[in-house]
mmCIF file of C-alpha atoms in Angstrom:
data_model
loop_
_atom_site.group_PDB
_atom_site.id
_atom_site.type_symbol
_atom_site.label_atom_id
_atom_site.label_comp_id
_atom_site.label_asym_id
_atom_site.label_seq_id
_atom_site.Cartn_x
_atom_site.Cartn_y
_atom_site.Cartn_z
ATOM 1 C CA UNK A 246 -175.456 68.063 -6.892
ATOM 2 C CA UNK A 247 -173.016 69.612 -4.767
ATOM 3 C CA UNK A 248 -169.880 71.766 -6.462
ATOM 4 C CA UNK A 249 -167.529 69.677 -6.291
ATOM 5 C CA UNK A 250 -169.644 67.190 -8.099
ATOM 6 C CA UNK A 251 -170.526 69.881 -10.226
ATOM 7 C CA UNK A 252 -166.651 70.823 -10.821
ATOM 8 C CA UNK A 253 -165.927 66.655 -11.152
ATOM 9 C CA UNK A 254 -168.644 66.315 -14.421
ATOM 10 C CA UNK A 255 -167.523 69.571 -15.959
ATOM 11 C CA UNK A 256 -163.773 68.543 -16.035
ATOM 12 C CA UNK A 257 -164.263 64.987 -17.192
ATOM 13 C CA UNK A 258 -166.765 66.968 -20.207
ATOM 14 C CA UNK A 259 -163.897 69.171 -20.792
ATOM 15 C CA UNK A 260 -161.202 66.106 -21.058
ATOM 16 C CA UNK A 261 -162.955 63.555 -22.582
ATOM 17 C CA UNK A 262 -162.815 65.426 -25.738
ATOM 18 C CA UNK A 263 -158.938 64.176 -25.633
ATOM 19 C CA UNK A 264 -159.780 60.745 -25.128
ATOM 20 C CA UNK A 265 -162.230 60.536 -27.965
ATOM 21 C CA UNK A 266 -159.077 62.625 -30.052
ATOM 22 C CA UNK A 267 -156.812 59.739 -29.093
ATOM 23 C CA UNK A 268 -158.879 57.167 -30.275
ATOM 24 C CA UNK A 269 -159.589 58.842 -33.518
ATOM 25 C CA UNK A 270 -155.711 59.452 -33.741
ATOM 26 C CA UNK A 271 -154.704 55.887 -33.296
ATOM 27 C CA UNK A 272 -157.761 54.530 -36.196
ATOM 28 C CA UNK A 273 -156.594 57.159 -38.903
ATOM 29 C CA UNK A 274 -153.984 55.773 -40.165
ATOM 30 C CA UNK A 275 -155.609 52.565 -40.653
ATOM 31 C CA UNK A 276 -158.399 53.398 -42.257
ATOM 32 C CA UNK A 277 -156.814 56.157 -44.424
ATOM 33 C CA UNK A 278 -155.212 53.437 -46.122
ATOM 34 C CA UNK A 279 -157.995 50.993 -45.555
ATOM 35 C CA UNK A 280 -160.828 52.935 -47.278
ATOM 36 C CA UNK A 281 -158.941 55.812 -49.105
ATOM 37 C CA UNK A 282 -158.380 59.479 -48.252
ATOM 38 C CA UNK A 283 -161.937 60.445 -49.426
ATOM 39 C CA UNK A 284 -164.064 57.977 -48.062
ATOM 40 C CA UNK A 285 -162.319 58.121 -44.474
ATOM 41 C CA UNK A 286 -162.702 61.244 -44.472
ATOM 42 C CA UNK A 287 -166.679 60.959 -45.000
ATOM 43 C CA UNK A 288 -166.781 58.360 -42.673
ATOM 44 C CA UNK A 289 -165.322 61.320 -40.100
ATOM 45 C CA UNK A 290 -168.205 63.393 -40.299
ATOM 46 C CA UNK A 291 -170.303 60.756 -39.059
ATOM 47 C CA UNK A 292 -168.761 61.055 -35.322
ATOM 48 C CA UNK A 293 -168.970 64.629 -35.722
ATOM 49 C CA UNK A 294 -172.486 64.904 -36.705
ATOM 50 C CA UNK A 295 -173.926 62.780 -34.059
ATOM 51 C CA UNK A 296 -171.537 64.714 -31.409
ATOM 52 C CA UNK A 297 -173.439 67.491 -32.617
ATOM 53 C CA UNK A 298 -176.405 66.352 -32.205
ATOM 54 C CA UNK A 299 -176.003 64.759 -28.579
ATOM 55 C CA UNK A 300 -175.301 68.291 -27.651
ATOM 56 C CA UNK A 301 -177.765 70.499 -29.231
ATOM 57 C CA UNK A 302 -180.608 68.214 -27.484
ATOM 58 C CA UNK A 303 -179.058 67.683 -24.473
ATOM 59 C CA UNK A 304 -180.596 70.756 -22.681
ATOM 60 C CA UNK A 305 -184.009 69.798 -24.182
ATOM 61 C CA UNK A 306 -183.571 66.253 -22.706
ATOM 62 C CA UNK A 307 -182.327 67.618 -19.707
ATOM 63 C CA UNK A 308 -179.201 65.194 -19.673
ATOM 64 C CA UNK A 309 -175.944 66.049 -18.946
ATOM 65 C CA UNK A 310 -174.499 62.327 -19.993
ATOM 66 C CA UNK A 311 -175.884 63.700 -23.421
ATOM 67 C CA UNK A 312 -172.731 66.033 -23.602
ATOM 68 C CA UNK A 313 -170.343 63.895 -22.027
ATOM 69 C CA UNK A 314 -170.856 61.516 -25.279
ATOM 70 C CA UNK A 315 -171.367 64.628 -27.446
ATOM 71 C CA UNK A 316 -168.052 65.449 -26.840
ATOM 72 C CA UNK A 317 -165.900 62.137 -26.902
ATOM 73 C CA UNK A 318 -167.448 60.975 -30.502
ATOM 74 C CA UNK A 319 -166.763 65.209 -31.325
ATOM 75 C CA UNK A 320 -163.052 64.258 -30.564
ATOM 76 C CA UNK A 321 -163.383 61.022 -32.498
ATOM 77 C CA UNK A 322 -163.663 63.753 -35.402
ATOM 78 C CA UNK A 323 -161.187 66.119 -34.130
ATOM 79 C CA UNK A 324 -158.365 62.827 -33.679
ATOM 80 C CA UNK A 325 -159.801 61.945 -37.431
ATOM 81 C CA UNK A 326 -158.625 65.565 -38.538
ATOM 82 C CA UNK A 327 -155.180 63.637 -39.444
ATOM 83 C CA UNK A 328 -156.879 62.976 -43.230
ATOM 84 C CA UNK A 329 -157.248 66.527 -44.339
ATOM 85 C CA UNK A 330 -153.764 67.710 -44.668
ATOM 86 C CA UNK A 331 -153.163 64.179 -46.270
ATOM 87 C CA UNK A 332 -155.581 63.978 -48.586
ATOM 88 C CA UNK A 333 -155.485 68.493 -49.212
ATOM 89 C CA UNK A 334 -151.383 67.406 -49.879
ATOM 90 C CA UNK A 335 -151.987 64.612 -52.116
ATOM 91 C CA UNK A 336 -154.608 66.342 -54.219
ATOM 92 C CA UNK A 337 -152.300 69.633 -54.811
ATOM 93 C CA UNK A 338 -150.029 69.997 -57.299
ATOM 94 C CA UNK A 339 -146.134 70.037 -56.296
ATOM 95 C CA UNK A 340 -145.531 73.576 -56.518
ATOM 96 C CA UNK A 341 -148.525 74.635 -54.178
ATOM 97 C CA UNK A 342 -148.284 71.739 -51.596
ATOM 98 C CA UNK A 343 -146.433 73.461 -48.991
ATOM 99 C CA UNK A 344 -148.770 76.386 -49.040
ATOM 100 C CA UNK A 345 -151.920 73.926 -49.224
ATOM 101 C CA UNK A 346 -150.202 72.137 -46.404
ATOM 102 C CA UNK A 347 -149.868 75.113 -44.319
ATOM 103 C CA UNK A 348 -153.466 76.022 -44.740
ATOM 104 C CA UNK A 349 -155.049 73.540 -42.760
ATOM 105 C CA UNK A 350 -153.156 74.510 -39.972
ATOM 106 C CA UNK A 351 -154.247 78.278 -40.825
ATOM 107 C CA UNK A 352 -158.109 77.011 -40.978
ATOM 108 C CA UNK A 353 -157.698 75.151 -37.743
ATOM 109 C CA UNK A 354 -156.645 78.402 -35.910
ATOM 110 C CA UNK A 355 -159.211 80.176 -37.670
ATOM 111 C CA UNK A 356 -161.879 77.994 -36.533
ATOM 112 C CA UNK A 357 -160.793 78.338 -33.050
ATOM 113 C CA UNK A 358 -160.773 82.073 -33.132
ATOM 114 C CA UNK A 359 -164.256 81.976 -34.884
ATOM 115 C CA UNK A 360 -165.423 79.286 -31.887
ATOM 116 C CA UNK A 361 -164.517 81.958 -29.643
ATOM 117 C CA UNK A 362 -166.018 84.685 -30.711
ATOM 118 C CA UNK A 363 -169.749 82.615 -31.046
ATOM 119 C CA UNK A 364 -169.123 81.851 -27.548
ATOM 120 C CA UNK A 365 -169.883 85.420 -26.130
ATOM 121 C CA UNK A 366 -172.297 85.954 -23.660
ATOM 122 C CA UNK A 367 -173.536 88.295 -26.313
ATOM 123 C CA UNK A 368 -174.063 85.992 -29.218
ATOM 124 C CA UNK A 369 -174.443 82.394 -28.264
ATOM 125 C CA UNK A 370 -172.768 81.920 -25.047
ATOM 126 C CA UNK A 371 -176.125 82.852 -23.441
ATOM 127 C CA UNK A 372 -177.881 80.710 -20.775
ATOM 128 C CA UNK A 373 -180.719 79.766 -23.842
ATOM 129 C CA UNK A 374 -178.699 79.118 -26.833
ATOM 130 C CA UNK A 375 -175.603 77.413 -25.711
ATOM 131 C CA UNK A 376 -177.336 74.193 -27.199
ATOM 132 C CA UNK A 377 -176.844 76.334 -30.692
ATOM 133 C CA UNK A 378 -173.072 76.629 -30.067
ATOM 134 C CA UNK A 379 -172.383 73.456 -29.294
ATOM 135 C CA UNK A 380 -174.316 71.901 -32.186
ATOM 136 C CA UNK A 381 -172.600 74.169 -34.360
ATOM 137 C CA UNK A 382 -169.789 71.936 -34.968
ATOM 138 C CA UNK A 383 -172.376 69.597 -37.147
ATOM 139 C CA UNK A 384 -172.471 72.597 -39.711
ATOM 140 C CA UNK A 385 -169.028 71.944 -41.036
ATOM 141 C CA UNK A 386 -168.758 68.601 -41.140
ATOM 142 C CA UNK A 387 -172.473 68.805 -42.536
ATOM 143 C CA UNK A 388 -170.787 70.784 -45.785
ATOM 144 C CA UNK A 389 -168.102 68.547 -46.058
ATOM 145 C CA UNK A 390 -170.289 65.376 -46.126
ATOM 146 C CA UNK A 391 -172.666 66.971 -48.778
ATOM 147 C CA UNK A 392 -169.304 68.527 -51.116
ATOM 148 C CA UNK A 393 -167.072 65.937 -50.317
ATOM 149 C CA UNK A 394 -168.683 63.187 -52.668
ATOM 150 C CA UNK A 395 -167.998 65.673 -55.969
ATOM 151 C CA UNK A 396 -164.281 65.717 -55.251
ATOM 152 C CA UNK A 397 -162.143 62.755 -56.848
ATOM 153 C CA UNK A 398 -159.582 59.990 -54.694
ATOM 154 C CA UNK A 399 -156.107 61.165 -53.895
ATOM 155 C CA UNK A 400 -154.429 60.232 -57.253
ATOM 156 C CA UNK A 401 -151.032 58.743 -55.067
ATOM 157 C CA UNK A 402 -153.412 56.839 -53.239
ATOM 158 C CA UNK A 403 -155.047 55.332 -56.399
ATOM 159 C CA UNK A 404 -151.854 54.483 -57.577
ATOM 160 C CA UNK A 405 -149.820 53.163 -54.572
ATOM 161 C CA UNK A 406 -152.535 51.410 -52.605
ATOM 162 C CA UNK A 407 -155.367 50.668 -55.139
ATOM 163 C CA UNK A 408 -152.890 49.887 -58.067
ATOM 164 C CA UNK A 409 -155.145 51.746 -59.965
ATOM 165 C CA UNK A 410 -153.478 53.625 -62.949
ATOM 166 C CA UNK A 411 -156.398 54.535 -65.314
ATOM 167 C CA UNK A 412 -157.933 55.862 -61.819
ATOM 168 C CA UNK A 413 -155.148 57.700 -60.782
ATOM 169 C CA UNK A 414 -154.905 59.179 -64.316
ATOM 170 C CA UNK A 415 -158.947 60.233 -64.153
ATOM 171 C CA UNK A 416 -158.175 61.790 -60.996
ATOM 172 C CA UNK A 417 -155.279 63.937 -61.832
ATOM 173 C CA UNK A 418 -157.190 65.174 -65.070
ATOM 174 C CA UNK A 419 -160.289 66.379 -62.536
ATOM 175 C CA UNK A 420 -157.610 67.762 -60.190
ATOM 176 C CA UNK A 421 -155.447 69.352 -62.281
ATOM 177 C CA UNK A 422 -156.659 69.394 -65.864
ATOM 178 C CA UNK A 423 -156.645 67.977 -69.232
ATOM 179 C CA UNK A 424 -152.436 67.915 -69.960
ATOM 180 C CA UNK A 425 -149.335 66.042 -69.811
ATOM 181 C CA UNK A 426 -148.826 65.049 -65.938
ATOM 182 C CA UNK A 427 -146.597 61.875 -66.720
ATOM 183 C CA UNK A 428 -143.764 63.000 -64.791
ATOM 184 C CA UNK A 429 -146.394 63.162 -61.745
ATOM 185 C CA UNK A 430 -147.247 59.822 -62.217
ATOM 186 C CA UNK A 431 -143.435 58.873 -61.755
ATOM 187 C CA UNK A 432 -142.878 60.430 -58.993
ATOM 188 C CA UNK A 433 -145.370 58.751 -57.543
ATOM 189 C CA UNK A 434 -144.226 55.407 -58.645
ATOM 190 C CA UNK A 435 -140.443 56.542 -57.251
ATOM 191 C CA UNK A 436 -142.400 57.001 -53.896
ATOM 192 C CA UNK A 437 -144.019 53.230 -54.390
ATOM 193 C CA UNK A 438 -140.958 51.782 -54.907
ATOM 194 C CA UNK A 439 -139.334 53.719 -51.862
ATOM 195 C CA UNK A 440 -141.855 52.570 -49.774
ATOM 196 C CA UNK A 441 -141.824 48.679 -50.380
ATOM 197 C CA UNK A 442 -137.823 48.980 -49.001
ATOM 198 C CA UNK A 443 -139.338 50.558 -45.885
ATOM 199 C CA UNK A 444 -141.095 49.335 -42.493
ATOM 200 C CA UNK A 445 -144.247 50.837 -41.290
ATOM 201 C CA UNK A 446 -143.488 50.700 -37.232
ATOM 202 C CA UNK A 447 -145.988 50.830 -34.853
ATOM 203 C CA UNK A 448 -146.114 53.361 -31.748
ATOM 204 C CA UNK A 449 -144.031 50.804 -29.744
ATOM 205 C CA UNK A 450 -141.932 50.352 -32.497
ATOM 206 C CA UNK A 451 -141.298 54.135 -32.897
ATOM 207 C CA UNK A 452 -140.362 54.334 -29.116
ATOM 208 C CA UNK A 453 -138.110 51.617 -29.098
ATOM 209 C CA UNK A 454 -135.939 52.406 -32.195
ATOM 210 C CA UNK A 455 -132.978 54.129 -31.845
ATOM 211 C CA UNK A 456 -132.251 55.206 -34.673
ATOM 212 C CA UNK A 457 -135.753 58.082 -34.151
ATOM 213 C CA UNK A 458 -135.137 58.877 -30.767
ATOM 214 C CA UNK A 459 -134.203 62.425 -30.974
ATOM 215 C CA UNK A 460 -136.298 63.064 -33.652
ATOM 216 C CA UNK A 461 -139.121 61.190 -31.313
ATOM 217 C CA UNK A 462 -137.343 63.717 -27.993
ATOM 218 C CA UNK A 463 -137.860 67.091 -30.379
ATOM 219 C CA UNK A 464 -141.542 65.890 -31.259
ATOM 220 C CA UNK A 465 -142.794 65.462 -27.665
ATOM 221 C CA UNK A 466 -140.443 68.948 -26.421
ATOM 222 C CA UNK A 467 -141.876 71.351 -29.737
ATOM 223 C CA UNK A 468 -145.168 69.548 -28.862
ATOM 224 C CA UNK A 469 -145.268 70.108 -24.956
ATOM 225 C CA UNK A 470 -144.100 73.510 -25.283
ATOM 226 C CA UNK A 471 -146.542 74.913 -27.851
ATOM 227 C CA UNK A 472 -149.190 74.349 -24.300
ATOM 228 C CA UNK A 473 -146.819 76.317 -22.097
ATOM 229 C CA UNK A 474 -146.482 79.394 -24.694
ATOM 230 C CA UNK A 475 -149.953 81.164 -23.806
ATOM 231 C CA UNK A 476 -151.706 80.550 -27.578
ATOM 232 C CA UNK A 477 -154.563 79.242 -25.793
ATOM 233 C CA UNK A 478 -154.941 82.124 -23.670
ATOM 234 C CA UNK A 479 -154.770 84.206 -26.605
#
C-alpha cells in the first residue's frame, strides 16, 4: 500500500480504541446495576482478553484488520474501567475510601508509565515481539478474571439494588471482619432512601438541565484541558 494508505490504517488503529471506550462508557452504567459490581466487572475482561488475543496473532496471521478489532473490543475494556473505582469505593471502609478512590487513578498512571517502558525498542518494541506487547494487556485482565471470583458483591449494592440484607451483611463480615458494622448498614439505607427522591437522567437529560450546566461547563473545560497540559508527552 502506498503511505498515505499506510498513514490512513494506522490512525483509524490508533482512534478506534476511543470508539470502542465510548461504547464501553455508555453500557457501564447499565450493567453495573444490571449484573452487580463484581460480575460486570468479570464480564469486562472478556473484551479485553479477546482484544488481546486479536493482537498477539495478528502478525502470525498476517492481518492487519486483526488489530483494528484488537483494539476497539481493548477499548470496550478500557470504557468498562468505570466499575473499578465503584466497586474498589463500595468495598472500602469509610475512613479509607478517599485514599482507595484515589488509587485507581494512581494504578492507571502507573500502568501507562509501565506500557511505556515495555514499549522500547530495547525490550518489546522490537520489529519481532511487538505481538508480545500488545497481547500483554490480556495478562491483567487474565489475573483479575482468575482473583476476581474469591472477592464478595459490593455490600451497598446488595442492599440497595438486590434488597439483599443477610447478603449485604455476609459481605461486609468478608470485607471488613467479624464486628458491629450496623451503623454501615444505615448509612447505606440513608443513601436508599435518598435515592428513591432522585431522577437518574440520561446524557440528553444531563445536557438539557439547567440546573447542571456549569457543573456540566467545568467537566468538559478540567476534562479538555488535562489533553492540552503535556501529561501525555511526559
Amino acid at each position: 500500500p502506498s503511505a498515505e494508505m499506510i498513514t490512513l490504517m494506522w490512525s483509524f488503529i490508533v482512534s478506534i480504541y476511543s470508539i470502542g471506550g465510548l461504547l464501553g462508557s455508555s453500557s457501564a452504567g447499565y450493567l453495573s446495576v444490571k449484573f452487580g459490581r463484581k460480575k460486570a466487572m468479570l464480564f469486562a475482561n472478556i473484551p479485553a482478553l479477546l482484544g488481546a488475543a486479536l493482537m498477539g496473532l495478528s502478525r502470525l496471521c498476517g492481518s492487519f484488520e486483526m488489530i483494528i478489532a484488537g483494539r476497539l473490543f481493548s477499548g470496550v475494556c478500557g470504557g468498562k474501567l468505570a466499575f473499578l473505582p465503584v466497586y474498589a469505593g463500595e468495598i472500602s471502609p469509610k475512613k479509607l475510601r478517599g485514599f482507595i478512590n484515589v488509587t485507581s487513578t494512581v494504578f492507571l498512571a502507573l500502568g501507562k508509565t509501565v506500557a511505556r517502558i515495555l514499549g522500547l525498542r530495547e525490550l518489546l518494541g522490537s520489529q519481532s515481539l511487538w505481538p508480545m506487547l500488545m497481547a500483554a494487556c490480556g495478562f491483567p485482565a487474565l489475573v483479575q478474571l482468575v482473583a476476581l471470583p474469591f472477592f464478595p458483591e459490593s455490600p451497598p449494592y446488595l442492599l440497595m439494588h438486590v434488597g439483599d440484607q443477610e447478603g449485604c451483611k455476609k459481605a461486609i463480615r468478608q470485607l471488613w471482619g467479624e464486628g458491629q458494622h450496623q451503623a454501615e448498614m444505615d448509612d447505606i439505607m440513608k443513601e436508599k432512601a435518598t435515592m428513591k427522591n432522585t431522577k437518574i437522567l440520561s446524557v440528553l437529560e444531563l445536557v438539557k438541565e439547567p440546573a447542571f450546566r456549569w457543573q456540566l461547563y467545568m467537566t468538559v473545560i478540567l476534562t479538555t484541558t488535562i489533553q492540552l497540559c503535556g501529561i501525555n508527552a511526559v
